[in-house]
PDB file of C-alpha atoms in Angstrom:
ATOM      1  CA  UNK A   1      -4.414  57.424  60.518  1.00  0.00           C
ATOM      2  CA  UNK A   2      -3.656  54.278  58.182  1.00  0.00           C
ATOM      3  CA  UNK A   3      -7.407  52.150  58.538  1.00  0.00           C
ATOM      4  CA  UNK A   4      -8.813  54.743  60.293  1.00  0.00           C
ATOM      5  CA  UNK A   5     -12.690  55.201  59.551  1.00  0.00           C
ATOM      6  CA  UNK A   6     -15.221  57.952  60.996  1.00  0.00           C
ATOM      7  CA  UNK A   7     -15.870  61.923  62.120  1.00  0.00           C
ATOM      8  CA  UNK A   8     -12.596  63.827  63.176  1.00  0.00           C
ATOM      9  CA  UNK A   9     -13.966  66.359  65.657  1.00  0.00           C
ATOM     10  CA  UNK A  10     -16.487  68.241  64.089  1.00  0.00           C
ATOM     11  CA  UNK A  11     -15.714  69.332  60.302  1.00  0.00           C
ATOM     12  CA  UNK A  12     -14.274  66.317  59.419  1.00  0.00           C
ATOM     13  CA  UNK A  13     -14.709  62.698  58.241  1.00  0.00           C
ATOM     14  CA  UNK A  14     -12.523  59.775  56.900  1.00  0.00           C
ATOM     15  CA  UNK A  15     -13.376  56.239  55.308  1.00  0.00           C
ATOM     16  CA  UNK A  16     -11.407  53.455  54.527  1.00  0.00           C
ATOM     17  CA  UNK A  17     -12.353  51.929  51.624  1.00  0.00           C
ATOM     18  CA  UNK A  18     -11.862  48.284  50.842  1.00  0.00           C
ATOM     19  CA  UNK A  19      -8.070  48.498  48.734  1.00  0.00           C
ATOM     20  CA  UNK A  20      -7.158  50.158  51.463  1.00  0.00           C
ATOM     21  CA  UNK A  21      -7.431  53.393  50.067  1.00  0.00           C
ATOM     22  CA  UNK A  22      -8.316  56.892  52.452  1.00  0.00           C
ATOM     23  CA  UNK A  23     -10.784  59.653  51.649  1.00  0.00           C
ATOM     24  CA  UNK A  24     -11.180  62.836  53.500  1.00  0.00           C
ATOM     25  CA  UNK A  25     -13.963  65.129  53.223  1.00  0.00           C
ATOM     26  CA  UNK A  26     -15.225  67.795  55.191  1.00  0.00           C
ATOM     27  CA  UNK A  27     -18.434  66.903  57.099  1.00  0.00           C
ATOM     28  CA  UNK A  28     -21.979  67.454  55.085  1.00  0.00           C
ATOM     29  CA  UNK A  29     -23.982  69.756  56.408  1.00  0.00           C
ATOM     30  CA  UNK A  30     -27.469  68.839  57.510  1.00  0.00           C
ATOM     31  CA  UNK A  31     -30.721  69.758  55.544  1.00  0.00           C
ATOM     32  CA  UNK A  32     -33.597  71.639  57.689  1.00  0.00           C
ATOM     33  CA  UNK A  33     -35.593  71.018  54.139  1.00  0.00           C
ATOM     34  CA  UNK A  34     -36.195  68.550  51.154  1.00  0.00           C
ATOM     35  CA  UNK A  35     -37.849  68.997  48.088  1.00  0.00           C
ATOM     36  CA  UNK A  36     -40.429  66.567  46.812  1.00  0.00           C
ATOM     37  CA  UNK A  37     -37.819  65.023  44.536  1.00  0.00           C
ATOM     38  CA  UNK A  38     -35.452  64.671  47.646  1.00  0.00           C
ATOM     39  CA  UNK A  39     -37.950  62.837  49.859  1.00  0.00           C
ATOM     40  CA  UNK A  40     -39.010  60.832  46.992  1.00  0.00           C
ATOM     41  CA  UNK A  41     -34.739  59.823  46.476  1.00  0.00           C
ATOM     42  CA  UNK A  42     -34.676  59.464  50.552  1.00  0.00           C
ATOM     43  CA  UNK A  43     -37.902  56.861  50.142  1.00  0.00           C
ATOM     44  CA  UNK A  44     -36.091  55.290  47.226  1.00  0.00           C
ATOM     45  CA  UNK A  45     -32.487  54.952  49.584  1.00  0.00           C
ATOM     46  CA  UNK A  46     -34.694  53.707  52.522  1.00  0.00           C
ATOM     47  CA  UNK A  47     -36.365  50.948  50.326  1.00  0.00           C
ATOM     48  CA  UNK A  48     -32.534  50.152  48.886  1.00  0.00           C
ATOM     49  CA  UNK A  49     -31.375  50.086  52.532  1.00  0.00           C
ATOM     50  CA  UNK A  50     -34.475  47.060  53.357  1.00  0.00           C
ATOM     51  CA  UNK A  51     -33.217  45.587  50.470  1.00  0.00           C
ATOM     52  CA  UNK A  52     -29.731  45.172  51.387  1.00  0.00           C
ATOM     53  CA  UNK A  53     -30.203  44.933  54.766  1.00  0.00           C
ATOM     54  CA  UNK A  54     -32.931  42.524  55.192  1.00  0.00           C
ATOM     55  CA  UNK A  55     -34.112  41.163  51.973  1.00  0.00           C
ATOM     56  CA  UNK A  56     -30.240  39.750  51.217  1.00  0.00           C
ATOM     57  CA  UNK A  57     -29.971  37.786  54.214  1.00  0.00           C
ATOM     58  CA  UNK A  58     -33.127  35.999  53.365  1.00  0.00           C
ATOM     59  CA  UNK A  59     -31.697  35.403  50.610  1.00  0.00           C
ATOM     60  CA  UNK A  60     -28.213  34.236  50.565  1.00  0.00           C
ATOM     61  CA  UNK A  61     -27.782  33.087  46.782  1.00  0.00           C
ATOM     62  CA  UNK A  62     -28.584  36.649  45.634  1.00  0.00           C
ATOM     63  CA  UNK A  63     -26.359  38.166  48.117  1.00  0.00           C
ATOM     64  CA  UNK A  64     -23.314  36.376  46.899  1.00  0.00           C
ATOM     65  CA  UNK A  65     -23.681  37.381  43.781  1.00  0.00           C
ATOM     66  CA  UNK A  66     -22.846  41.047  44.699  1.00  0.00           C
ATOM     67  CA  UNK A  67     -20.225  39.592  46.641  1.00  0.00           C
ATOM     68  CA  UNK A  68     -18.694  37.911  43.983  1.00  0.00           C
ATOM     69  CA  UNK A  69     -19.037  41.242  41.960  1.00  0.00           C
ATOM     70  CA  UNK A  70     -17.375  43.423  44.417  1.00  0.00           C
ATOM     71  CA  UNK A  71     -14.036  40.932  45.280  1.00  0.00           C
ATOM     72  CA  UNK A  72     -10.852  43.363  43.394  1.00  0.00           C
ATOM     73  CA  UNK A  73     -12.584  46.732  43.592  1.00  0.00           C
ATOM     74  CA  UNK A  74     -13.375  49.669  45.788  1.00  0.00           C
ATOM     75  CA  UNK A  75     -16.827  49.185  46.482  1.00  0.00           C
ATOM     76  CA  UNK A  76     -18.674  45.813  48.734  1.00  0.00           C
ATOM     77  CA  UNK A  77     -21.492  44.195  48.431  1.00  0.00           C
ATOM     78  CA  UNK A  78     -23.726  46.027  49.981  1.00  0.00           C
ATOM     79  CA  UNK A  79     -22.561  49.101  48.012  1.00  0.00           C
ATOM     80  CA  UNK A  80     -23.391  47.176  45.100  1.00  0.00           C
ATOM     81  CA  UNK A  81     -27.194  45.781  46.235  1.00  0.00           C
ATOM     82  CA  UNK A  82     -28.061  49.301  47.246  1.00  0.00           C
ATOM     83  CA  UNK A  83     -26.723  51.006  43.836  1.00  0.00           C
ATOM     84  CA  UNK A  84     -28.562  48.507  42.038  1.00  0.00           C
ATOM     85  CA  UNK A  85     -31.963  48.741  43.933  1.00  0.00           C
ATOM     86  CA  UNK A  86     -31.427  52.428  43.290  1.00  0.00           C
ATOM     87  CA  UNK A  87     -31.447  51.876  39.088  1.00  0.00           C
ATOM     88  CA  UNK A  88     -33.748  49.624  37.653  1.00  0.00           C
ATOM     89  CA  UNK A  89     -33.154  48.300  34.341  1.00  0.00           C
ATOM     90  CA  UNK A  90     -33.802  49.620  30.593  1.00  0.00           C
ATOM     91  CA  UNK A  91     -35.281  48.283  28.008  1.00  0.00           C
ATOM     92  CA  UNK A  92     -33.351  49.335  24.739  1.00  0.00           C
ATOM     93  CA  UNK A  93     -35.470  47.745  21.633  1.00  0.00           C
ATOM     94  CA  UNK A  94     -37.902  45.538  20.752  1.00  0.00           C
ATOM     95  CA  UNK A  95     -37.592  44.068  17.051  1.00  0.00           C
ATOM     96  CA  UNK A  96     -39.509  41.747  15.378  1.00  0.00           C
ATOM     97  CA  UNK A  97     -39.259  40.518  11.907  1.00  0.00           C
ATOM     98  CA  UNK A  98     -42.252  39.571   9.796  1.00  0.00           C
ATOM     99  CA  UNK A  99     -44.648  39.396  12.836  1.00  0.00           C
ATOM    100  CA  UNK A 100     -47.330  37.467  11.114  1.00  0.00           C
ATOM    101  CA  UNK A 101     -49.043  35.658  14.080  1.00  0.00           C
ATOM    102  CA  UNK A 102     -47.466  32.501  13.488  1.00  0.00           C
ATOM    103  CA  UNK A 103     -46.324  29.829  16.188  1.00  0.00           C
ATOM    104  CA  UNK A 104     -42.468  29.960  16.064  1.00  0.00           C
ATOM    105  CA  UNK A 105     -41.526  33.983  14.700  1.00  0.00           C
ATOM    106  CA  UNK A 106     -39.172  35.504  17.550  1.00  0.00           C
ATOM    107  CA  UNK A 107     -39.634  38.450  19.174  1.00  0.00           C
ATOM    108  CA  UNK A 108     -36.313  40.160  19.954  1.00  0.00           C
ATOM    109  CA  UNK A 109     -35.722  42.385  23.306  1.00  0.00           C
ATOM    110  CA  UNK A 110     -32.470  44.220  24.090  1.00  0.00           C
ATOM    111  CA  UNK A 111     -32.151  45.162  28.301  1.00  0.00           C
ATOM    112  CA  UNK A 112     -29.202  45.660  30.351  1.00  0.00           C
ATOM    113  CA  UNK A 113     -29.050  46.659  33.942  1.00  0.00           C
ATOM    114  CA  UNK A 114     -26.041  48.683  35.676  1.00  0.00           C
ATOM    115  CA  UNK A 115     -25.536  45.265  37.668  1.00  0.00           C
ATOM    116  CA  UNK A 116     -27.419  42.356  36.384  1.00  0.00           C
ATOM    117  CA  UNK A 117     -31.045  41.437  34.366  1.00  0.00           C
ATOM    118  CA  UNK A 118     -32.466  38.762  35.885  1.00  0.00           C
ATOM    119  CA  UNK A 119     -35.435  38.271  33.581  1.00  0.00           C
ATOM    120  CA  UNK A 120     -37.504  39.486  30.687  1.00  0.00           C
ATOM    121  CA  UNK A 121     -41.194  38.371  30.231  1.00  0.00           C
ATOM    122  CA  UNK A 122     -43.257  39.354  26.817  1.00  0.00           C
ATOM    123  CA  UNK A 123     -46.875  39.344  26.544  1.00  0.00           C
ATOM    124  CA  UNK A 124     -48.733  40.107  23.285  1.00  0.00           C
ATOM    125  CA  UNK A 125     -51.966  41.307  23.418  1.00  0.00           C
ATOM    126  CA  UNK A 126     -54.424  41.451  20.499  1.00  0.00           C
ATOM    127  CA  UNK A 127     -55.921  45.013  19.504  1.00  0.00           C
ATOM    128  CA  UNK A 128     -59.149  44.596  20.827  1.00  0.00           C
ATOM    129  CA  UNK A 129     -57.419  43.749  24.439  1.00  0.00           C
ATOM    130  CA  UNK A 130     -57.424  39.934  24.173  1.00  0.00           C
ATOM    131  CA  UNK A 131     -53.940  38.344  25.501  1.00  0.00           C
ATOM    132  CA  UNK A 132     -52.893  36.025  23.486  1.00  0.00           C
ATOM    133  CA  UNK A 133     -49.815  34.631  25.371  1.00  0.00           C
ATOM    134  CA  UNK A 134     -46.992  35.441  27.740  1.00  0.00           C
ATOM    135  CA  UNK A 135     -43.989  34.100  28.438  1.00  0.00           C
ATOM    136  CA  UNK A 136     -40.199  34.284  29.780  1.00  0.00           C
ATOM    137  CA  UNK A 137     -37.921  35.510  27.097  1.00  0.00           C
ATOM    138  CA  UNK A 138     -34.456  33.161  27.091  1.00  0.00           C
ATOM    139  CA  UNK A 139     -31.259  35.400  27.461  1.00  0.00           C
ATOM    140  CA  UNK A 140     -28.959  35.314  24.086  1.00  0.00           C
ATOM    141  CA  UNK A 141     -25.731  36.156  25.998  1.00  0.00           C
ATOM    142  CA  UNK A 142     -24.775  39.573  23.603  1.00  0.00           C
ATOM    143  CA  UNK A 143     -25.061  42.894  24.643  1.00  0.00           C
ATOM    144  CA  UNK A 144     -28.109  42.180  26.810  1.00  0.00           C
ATOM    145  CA  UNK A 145     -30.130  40.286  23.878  1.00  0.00           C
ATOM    146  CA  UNK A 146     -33.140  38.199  24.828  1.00  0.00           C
ATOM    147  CA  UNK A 147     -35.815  36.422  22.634  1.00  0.00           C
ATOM    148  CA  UNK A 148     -38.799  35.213  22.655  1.00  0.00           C
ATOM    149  CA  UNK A 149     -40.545  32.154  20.763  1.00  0.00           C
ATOM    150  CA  UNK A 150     -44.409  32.547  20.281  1.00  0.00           C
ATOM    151  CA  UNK A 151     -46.081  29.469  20.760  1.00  0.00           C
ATOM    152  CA  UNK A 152     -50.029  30.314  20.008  1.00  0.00           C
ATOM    153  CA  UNK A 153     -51.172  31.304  16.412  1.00  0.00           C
ATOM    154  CA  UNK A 154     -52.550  35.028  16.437  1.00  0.00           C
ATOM    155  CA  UNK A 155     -55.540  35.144  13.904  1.00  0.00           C
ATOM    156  CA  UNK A 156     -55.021  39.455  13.693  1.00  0.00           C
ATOM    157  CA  UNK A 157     -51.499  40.340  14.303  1.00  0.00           C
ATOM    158  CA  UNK A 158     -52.059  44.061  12.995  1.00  0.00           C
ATOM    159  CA  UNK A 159     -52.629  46.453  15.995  1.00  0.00           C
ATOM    160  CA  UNK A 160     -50.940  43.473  18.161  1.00  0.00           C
ATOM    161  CA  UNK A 161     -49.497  44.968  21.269  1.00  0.00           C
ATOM    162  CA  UNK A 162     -45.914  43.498  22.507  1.00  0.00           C
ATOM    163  CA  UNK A 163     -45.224  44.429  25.989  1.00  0.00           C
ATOM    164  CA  UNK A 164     -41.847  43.157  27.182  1.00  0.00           C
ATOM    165  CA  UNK A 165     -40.969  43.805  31.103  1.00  0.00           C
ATOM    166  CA  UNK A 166     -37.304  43.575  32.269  1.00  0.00           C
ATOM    167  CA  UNK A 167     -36.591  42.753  35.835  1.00  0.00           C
ATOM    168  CA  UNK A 168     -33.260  43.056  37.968  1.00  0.00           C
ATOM    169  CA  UNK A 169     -32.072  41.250  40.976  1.00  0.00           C
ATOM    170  CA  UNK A 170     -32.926  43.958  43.185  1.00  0.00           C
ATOM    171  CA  UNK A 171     -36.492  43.789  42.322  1.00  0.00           C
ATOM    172  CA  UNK A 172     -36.962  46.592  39.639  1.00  0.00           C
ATOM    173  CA  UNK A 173     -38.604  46.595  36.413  1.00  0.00           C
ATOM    174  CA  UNK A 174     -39.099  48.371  33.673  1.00  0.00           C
ATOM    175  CA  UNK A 175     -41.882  47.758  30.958  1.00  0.00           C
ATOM    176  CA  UNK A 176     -41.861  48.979  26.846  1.00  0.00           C
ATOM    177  CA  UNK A 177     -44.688  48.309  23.956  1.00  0.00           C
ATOM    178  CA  UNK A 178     -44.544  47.850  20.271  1.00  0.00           C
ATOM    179  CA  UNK A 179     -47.731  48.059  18.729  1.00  0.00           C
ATOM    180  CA  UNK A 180     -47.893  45.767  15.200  1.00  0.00           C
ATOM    181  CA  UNK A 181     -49.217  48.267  12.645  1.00  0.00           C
ATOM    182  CA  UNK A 182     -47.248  46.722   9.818  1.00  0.00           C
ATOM    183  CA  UNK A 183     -47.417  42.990   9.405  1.00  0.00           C
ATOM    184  CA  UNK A 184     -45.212  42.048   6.485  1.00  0.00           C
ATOM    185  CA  UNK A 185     -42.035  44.254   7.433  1.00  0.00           C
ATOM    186  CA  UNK A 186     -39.479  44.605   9.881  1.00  0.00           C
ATOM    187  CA  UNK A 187     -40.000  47.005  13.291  1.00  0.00           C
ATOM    188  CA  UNK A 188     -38.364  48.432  15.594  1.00  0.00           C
ATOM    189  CA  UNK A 189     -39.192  50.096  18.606  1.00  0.00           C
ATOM    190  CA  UNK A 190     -36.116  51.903  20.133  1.00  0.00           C
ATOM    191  CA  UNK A 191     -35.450  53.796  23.100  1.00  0.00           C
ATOM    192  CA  UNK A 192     -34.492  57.474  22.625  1.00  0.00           C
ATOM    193  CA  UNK A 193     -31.453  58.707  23.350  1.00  0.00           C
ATOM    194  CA  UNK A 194     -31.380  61.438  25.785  1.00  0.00           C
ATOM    195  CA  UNK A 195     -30.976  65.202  24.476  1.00  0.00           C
ATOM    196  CA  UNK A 196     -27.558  66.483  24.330  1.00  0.00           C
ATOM    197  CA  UNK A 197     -26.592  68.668  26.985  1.00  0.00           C
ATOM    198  CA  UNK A 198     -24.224  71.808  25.642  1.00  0.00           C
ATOM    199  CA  UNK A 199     -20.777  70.870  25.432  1.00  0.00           C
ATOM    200  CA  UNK A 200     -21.455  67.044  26.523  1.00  0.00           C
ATOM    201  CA  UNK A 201     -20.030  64.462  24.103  1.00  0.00           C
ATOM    202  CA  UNK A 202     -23.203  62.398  22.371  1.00  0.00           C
ATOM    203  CA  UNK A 203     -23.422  59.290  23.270  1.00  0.00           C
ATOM    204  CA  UNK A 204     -23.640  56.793  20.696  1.00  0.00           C
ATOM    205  CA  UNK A 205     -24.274  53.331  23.150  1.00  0.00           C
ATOM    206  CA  UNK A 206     -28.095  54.207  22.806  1.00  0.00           C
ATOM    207  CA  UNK A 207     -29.862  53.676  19.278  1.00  0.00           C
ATOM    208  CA  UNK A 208     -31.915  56.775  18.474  1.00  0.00           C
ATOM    209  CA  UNK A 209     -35.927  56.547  17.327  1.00  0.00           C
TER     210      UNK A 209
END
């Protein structure tokens, strides 16, 4: 059965995987039902399916990054493209120092992906609803840190709203606020850790609020 791949008769199937390697599993058995969170994950795998299938080959640059990803493991490309479209990207913290409204004061932003983020755009927003700029953030190569320069003077940073969006190669995004409520300290806005589960290990990679 060495590279063998496919259904053998009818309870069971077996995959060769790219090392070569041989799983055998018994032969899932079909649904007559889904719940609404089920469709809503089938939508989601159809959408990542488009994406690798179609949206890749018009776009060949993008595809051979997942390529170059996958060479020396398990998994291919289009493993990886359709994993990826299926998790967008999160948006850790937003930190700013000081934000006084002044050309020049950088707005920090810390988002990974589980494959790759492509781009991070801030926008700050005056309280009564006024933008005041937006902009691409420029990646600082540790632990998913970007920042962002402001370039036009704000005349009322209190009640300023920073919006940063985070975007993946697979065409997610993800967006998270600050509101300025304090303008002569540091602040933080931080993602919150999810609640421990009983008997699950806590998990420290996430800052807590």
């Amino acid at each position: 059965m060495k590279g063998a791949s496919g259904r053998i008769g009818k309870t069971l199937v077996v995959k060769t995987l790219v090392d070569g390697s041989q799983v055998l599993a018994n032969t899932p058995a079909k649904r007559k039902k889904h719940s609404a969170k089920q469709v809503e994950h089938l939508d989601r795998f159809k959408d990542a399916k488009w994406f690798a299938n179609i949206w890749l080959v018009k776009h060949p640059e993008i595809k051979a990054m997942y390529q170059q990803r996958a060479k020396g493991t398990i998994r291919n490309w289009h493993n990886l493209a359709i994993g990826d479209h299926m998790n967008p990207p999160e948006i850790h913290e937003i930190h700013i120092e000081r934000y006084t409204g002044e050309p020049g004061e950088i707005i920090r932003v810390r988002a990974t992906d589980d494959f790759k983020v492509a781009s991070v755009k801030v926008t700050i927003t005056a309280a009564d609803g006024r933008k005041i700029e937006t902009g691409e953030a420029q990646p600082r190569g540790k632990k998913g840190l970007w920042r962002f320069f402001t370039t036009v003077k704000n005349q009322e940073p209190q009640g300023t709203v920073i919006t940063a969006m985070a975007f993946d190669l697979a065409r997610n995004d993800v967006t998270a606020t600050l509101t300025c409520s304090d303008i002569v300290g540091e602040q933080i806005w931080r993602l919150k850790a999810p609640k421990k589960r009983e008997g699950e290990v806590p998990n420290n990679s996430l800052p807590s609020q």
